[in-house]
Coordinates of C-alpha atoms and ligand atoms in Angstrom, one line a residue:
X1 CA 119.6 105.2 131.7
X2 CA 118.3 106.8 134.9
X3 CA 114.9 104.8 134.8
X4 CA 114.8 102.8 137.5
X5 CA 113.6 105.8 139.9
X6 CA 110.9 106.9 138.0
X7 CA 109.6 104.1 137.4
X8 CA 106.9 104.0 139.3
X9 CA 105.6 108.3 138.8
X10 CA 103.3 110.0 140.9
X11 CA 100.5 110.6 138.4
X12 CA 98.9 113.6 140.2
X13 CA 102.4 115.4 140.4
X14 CA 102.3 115.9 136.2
X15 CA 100.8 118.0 134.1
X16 CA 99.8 116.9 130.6
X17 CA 102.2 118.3 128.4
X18 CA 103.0 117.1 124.7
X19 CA 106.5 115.0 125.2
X20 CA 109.1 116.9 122.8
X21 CA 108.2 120.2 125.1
X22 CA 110.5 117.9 127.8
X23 CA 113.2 117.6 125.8
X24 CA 116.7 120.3 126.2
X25 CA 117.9 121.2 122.9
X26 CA 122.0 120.2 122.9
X27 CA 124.6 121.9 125.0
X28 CA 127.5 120.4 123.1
X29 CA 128.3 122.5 120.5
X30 CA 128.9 120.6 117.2
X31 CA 132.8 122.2 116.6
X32 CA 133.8 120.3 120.0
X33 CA 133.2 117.0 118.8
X34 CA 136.2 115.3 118.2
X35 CA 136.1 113.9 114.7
X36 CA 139.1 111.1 115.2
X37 CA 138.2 109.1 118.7
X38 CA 135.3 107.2 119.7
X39 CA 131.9 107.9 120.6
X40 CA 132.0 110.7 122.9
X41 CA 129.2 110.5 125.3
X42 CA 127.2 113.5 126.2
X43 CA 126.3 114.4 129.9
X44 CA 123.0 115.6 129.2
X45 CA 122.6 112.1 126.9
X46 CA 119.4 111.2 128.6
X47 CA 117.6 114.3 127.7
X48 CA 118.4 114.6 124.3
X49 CA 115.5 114.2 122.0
X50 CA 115.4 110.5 119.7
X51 CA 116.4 111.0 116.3
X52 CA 113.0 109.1 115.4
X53 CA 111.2 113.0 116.4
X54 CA 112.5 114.4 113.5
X55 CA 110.5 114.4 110.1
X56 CA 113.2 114.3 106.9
X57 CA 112.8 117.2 105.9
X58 CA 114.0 117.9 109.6
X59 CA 116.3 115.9 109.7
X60 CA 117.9 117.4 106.3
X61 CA 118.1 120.8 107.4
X62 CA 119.9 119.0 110.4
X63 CA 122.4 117.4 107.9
X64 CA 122.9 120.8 106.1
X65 CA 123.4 122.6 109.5
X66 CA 126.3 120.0 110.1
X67 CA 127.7 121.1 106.9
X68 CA 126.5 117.9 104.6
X69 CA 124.5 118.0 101.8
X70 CA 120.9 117.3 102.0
X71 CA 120.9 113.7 100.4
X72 CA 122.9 112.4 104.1
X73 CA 120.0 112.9 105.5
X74 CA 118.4 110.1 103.0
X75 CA 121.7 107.4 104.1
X76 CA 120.7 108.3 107.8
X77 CA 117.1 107.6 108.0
X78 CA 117.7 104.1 105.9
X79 CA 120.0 103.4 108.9
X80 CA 117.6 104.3 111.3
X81 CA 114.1 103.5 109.6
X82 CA 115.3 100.1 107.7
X83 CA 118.4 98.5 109.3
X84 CA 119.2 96.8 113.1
X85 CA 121.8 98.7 114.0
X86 CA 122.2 100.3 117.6
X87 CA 123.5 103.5 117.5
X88 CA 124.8 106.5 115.6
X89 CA 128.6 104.9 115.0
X90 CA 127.0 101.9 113.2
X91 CA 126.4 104.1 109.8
X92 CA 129.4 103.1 108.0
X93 CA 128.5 105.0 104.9
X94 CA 127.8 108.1 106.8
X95 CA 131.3 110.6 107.4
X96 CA 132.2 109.9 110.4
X97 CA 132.1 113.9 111.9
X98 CA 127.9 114.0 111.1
X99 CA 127.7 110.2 113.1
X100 CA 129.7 112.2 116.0
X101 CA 127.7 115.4 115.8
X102 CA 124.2 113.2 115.7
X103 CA 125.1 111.3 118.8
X104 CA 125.7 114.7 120.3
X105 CA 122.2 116.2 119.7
X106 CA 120.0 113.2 119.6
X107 CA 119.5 109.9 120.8
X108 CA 119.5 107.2 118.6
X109 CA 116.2 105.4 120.1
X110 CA 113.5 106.8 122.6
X111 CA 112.5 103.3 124.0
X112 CA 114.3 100.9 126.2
X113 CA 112.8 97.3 126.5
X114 CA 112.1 96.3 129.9
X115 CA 110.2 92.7 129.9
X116 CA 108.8 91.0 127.0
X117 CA 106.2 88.3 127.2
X118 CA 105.6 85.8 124.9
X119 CA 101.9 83.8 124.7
X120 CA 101.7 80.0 125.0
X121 CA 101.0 79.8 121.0
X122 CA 104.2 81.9 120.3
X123 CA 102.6 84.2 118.2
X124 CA 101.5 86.9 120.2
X125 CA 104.6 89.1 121.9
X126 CA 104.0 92.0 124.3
X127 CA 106.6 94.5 125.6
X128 CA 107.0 97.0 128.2
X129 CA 109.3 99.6 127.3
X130 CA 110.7 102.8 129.0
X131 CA 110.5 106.1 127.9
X132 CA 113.5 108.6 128.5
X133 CA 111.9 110.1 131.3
X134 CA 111.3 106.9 132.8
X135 CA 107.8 106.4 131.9
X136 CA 106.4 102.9 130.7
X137 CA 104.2 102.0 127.8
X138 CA 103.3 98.9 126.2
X139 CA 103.1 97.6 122.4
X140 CA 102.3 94.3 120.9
X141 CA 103.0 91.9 118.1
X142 CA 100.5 89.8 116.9
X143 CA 101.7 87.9 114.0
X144 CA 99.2 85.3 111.8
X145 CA 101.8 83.0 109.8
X146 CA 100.9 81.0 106.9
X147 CA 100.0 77.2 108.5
X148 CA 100.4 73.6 107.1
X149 CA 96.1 73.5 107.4
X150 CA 96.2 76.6 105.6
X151 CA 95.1 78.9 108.6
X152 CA 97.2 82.4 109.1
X153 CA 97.5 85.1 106.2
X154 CA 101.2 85.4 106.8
X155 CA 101.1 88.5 108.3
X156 CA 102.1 90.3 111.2
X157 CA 101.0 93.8 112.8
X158 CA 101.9 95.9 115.7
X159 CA 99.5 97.7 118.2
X160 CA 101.5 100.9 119.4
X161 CA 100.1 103.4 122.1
X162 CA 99.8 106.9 121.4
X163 CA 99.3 108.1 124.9
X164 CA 101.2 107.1 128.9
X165 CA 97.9 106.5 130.4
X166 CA 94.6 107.9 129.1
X167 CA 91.9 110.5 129.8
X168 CA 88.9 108.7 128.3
X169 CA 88.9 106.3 131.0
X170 CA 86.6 103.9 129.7
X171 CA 85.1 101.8 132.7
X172 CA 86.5 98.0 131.0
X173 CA 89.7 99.5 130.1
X174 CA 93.2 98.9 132.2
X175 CA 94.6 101.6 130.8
X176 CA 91.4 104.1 131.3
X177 CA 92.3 103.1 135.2
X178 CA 95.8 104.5 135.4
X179 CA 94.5 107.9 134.3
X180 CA 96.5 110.2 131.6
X181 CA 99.9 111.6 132.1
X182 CA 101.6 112.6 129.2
X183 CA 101.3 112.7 125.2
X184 CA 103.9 110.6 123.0
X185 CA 106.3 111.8 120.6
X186 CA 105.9 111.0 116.8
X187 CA 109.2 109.2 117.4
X188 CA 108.3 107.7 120.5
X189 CA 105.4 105.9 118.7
X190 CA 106.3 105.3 115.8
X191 CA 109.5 103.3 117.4
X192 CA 107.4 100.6 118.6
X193 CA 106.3 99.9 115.1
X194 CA 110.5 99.4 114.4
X195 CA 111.3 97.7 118.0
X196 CA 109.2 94.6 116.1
X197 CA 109.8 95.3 112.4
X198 CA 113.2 95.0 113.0
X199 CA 112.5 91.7 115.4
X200 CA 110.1 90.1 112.5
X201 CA 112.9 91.1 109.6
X202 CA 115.1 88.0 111.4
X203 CA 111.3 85.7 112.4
X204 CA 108.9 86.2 109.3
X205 CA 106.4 87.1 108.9
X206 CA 107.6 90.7 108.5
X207 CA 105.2 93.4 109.9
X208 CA 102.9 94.8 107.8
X209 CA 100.7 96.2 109.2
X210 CA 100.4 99.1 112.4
X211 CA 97.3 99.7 114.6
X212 CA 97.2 102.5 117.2
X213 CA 95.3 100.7 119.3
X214 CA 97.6 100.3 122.4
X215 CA 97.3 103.1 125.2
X216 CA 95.5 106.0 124.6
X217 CA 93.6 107.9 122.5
X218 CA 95.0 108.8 119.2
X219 CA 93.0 112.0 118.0
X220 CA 93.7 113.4 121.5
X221 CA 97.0 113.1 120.0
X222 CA 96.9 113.7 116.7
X223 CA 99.8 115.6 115.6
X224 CA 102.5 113.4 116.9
X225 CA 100.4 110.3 116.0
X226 CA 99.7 111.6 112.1
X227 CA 103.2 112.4 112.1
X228 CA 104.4 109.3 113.4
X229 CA 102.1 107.7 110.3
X230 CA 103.6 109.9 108.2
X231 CA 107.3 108.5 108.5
X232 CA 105.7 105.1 108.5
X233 CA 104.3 105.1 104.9
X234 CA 107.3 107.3 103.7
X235 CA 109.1 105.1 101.4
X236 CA 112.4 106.5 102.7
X237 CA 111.8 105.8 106.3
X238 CA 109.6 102.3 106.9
X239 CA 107.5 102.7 103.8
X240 CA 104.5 100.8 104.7
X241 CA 101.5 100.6 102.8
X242 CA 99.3 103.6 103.9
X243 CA 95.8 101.0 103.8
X244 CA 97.9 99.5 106.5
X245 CA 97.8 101.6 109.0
X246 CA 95.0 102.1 111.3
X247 CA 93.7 104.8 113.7
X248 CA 91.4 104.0 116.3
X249 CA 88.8 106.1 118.6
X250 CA 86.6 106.1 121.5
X251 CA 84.8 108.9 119.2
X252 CA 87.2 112.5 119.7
X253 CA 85.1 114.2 116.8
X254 CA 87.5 117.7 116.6
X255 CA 90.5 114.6 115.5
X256 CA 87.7 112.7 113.9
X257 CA 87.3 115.7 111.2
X258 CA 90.6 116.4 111.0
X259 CA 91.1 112.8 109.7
X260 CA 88.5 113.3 107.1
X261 CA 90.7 116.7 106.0
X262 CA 94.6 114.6 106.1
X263 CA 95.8 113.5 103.2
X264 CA 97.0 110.8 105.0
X265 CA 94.3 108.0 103.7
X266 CA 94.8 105.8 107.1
X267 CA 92.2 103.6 108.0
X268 CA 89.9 104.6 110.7
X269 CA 88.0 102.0 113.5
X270 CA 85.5 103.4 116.2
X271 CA 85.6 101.7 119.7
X272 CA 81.4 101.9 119.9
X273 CA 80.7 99.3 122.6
X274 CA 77.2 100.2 122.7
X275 CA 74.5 101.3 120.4
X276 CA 72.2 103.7 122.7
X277 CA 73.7 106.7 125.0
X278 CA 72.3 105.4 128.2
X279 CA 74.9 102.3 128.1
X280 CA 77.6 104.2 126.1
X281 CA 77.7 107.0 128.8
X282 CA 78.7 104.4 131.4
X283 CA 81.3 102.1 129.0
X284 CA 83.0 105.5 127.1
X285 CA 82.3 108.7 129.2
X286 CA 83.4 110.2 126.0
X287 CA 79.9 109.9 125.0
X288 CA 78.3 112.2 127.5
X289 CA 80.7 115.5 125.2
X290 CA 79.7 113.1 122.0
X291 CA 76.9 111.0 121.7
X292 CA 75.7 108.1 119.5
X293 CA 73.8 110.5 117.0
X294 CA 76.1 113.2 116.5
X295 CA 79.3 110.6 116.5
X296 CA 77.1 108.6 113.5
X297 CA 76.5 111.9 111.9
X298 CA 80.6 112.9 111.8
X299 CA 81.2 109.4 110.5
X300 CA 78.5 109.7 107.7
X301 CA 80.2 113.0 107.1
X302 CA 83.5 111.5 107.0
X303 CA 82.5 108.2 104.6
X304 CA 81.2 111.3 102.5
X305 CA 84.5 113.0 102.1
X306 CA 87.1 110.0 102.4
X307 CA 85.0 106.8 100.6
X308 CA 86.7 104.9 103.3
X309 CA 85.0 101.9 105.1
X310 CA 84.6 102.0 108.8
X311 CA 85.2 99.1 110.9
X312 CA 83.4 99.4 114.5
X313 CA 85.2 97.7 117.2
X314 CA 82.2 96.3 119.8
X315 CA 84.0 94.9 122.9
X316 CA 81.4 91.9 124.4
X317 CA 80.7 92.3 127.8
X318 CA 78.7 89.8 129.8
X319 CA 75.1 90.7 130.2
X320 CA 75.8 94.2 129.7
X321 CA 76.1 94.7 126.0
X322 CA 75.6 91.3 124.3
X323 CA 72.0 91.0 124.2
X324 CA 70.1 90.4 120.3
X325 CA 68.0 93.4 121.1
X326 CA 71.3 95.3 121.9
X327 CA 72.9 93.7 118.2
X328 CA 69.7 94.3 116.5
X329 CA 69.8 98.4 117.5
X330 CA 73.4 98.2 116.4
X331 CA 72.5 97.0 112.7
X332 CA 69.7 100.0 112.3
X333 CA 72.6 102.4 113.8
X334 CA 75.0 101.6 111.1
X335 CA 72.1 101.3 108.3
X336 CA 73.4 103.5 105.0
X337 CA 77.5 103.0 106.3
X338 CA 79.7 101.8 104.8
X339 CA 80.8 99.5 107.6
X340 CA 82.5 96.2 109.1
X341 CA 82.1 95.4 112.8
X342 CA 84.8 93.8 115.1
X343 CA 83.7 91.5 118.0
X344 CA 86.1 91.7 120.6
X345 CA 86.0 89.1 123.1
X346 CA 86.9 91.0 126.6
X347 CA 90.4 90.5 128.2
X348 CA 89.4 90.2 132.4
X349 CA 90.9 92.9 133.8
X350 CA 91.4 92.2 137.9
X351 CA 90.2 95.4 139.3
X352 CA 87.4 95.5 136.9
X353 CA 83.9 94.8 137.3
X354 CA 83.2 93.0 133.8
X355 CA 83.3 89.6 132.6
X356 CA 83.8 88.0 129.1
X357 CA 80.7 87.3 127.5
X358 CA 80.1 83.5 127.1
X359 CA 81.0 81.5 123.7
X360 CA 77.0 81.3 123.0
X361 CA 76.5 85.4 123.7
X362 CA 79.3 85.9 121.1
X363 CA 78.0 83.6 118.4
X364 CA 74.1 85.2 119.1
X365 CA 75.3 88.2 118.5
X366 CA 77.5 87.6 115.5
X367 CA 74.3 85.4 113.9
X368 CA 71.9 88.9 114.4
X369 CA 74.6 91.4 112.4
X370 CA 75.1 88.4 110.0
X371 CA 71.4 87.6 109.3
X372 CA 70.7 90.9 108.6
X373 CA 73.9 91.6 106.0
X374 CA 76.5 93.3 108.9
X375 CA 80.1 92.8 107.9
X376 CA 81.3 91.5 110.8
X377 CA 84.2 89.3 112.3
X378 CA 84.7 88.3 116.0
X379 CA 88.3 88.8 116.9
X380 CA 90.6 86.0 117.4
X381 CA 91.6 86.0 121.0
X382 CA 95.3 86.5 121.4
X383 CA 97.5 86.7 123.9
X384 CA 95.0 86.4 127.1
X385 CA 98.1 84.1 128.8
X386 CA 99.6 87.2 128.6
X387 CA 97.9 89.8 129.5
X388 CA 97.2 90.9 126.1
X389 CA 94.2 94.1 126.7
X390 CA 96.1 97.0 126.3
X391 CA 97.2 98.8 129.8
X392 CA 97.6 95.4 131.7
X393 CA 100.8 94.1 131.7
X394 CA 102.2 97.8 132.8
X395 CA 99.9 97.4 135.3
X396 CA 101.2 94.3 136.4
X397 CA 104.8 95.1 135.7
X398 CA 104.9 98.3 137.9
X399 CA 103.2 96.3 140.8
X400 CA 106.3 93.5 141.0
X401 CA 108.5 96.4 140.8
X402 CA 107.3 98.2 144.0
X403 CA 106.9 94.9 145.7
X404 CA 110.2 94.8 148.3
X405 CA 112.8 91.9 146.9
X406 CA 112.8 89.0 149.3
Ligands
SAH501 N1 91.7 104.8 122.7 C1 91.4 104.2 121.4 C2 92.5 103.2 121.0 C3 93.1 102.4 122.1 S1 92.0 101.3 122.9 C4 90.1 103.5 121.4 O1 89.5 103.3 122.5 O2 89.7 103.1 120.3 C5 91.8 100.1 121.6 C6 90.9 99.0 121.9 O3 91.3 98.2 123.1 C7 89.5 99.5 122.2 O4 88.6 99.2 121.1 C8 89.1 98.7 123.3 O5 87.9 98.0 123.1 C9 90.1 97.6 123.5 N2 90.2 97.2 124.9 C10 90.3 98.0 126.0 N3 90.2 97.3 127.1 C11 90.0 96.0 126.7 C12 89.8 94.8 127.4 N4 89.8 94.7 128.8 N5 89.6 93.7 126.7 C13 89.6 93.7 125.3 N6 89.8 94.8 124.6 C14 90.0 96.0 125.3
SF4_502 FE1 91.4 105.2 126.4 FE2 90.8 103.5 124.4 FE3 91.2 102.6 126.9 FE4 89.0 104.0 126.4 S1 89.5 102.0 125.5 S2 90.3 104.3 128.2 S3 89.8 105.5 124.9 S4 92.7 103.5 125.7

């Protein structure tokens, strides 16, 4: 793959454009593909759009185009949704002539691993992986295991991006810093969820569960991200529970209604940060097109229609937002919701000007949500060996690339 040259893009030289607008549609005509000999590789290979883009009912007509009959289509996503196979001429139940005509039009996966990090503890696994057009992203695996002392639920989730970059730009955020350049595809997120389901199928526990928490902002995305659900929960692709999956936003309230319209009942969690607009301005500058009141009044609106709970994700930064008078506005903003608040304890992020707040901060602030009947958890901090906040390790990864080699 012809990544190694764009590795390092030139963000002001691209245009936001959704990613499957990038993609040729094949040269190869299907009646050239010779049905006896091996794999013939394609000279436009690295353009071709992943298989993983395709929803089934896409990918039947797709099968029926080829000349098969619908249910193919069925034997081909359990290959690619459900197995650890590499490529197109692993399908040994599928006729050979469709596995040749498939490699021809598609690739079999959008994402190349580049480096994968691993945290002290062994539990919390990050990965930088290439896109076709060279672009990175990252996704992680956090996974909880059952322990001898009883501690872990035996579970495992994955924290996919949605976006290269992002346009919010929150000011704590390392991916806010690298600015936006392009949308995913469906497949191109929803593969992250398989490069570790199919990692955890061999090292249980087996993931469960899928957060789109990683780079970006999801309901800036929505489409590809809904769709990228979609095939998640399908029973003939990954079929994951639905309550398992969940979308979180710095408060995009066009995506945020949609989400109260989808039939898809995903769950939803709001990255506040702050309880008043004076401080959220300067944390999500999302807030100055959407502020505190009319993002409580769309989530009120969207409790109404979905019944769904709410969790509120409240990053703690050191003497900025940890104060009790800061937690006590919090509890009378959320009074009548239906919520649960996450404590996040901040990752340091070099170029940034915020600090972790300290163990006492944390546990004053829980006490004040608790006393006054708050649902709320602080967030076990994984993967800070690591560079676990979501944006870094790219960050750090491009930077020892364009360092000259000794
Ligand atoms: N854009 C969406 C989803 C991706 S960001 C959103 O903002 O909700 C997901 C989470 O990563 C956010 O809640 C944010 O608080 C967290 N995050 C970003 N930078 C972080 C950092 N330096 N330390 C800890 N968490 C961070
Ligand atoms: Fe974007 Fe979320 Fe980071 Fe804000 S916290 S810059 S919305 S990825």
């Amino acid at each position: 793959m012809a990544a190694n040259n764009t590795l390092e893009p030139d963000v002001s030289q691209l245009t936001a454009v959704g990613a499957a607008d990038e993609y040729v549609t094949p040269l190869v005509p299907v009646e050239a593909v010779d049905d006896a000999g091996e794999m013939l590789s394609s000279p436009v290979a690295d353009r071709l759009p992943p298989i993983t883009d395709l929803s089934l009912y896409e990918l039947r007509s797709v099968v029926q185009e080829f000349g098969q009959p619908a249910y193919r289509a069925e034997q081909v996503a359990a290959w690619v949704y459900r197995s650890t196979i590499a490529g197109f001429d692993e399908m040994t139940n599928v006729p050979k002539a469709l596995r040749h005509a498939m490699a021809e039009r598609f690739r079999f996966t959008a994402l190349d691993s580049q480096t994968e990090l691993i945290s002290s503890d062994g539990e919390t696994r990050k990965a930088v992986l290439a896109l076709p057009d060279g672009e990175l992203i990252e996704s992680v695996l956090m996974r909880y295991p059952q322990r001898w002392d009883g501690t872990g639920n035996d579970r495992a989730t994955v924290c996919v991006s949605t976006q290269v970059g992002c346009p919010v730009k929150c000011s704590f955020c390392a991916t806010g810093l690298m600015g936006f350049t392009r949308n995913l595809s469906s497949g191109e997120i929803l593969e992250q969820a398989l490069h570790f389901l199919r990692w955890t199928r061999e090292h249980p526990p087996v993931v469960r569960n899928v957060v789109f928490m990683g780079m970006g902002e999801p309901l800036l995305n929505y489409d590809q991200t809904m769709a990228a659900a979609d095939r998640l929960v399908d029973p003939k692709c990954a079929g994951l529970g639905v309550h398992r999956l969940t979308v979180s936003t710095s408060g995009w309230l066009p995506g945020l209604a949609r989400l109260a319209e989808d039939p898809l009942a995903v769950r939803l969690a709001v990255s506040l940060h702050a309880p008043n607009d004076e401080l959220r301005n300067v944390l999500v500058p999302l807030n100055k097109r959407f502020p505190v009141t009319q993002l409580m009044a769309a989530l009120h609106e969207y409790q109404e229609k979905t019944e769904r709970r709410v969790t509120f994700e409240y990053i703690l930064l050191d003497g900025v937002n940890d104060s009790p008078a800061l937690a006590r506005d919090l509890v009378r903003l959320l009074h009548g919701l239906d919520s649960h608040v996450n404590l996040i304890p901040m990752n340091p992020v070099a170029e940034l000007p915020y600090a972790p707040s300290s163990a006492e901060a944390v546990e004053r602030f829980h006490a004040v949500l608790r006393e006054r009947g708050i649902i709320c958890t602080v967030r076990r901090e994984m993967g800070r060996d690591i560079k676990a906040a979501c944006g870094q390790l790219k960050t750090e990864f491009q930077k020892q690339r364009r360092r000259p080699s000794a």
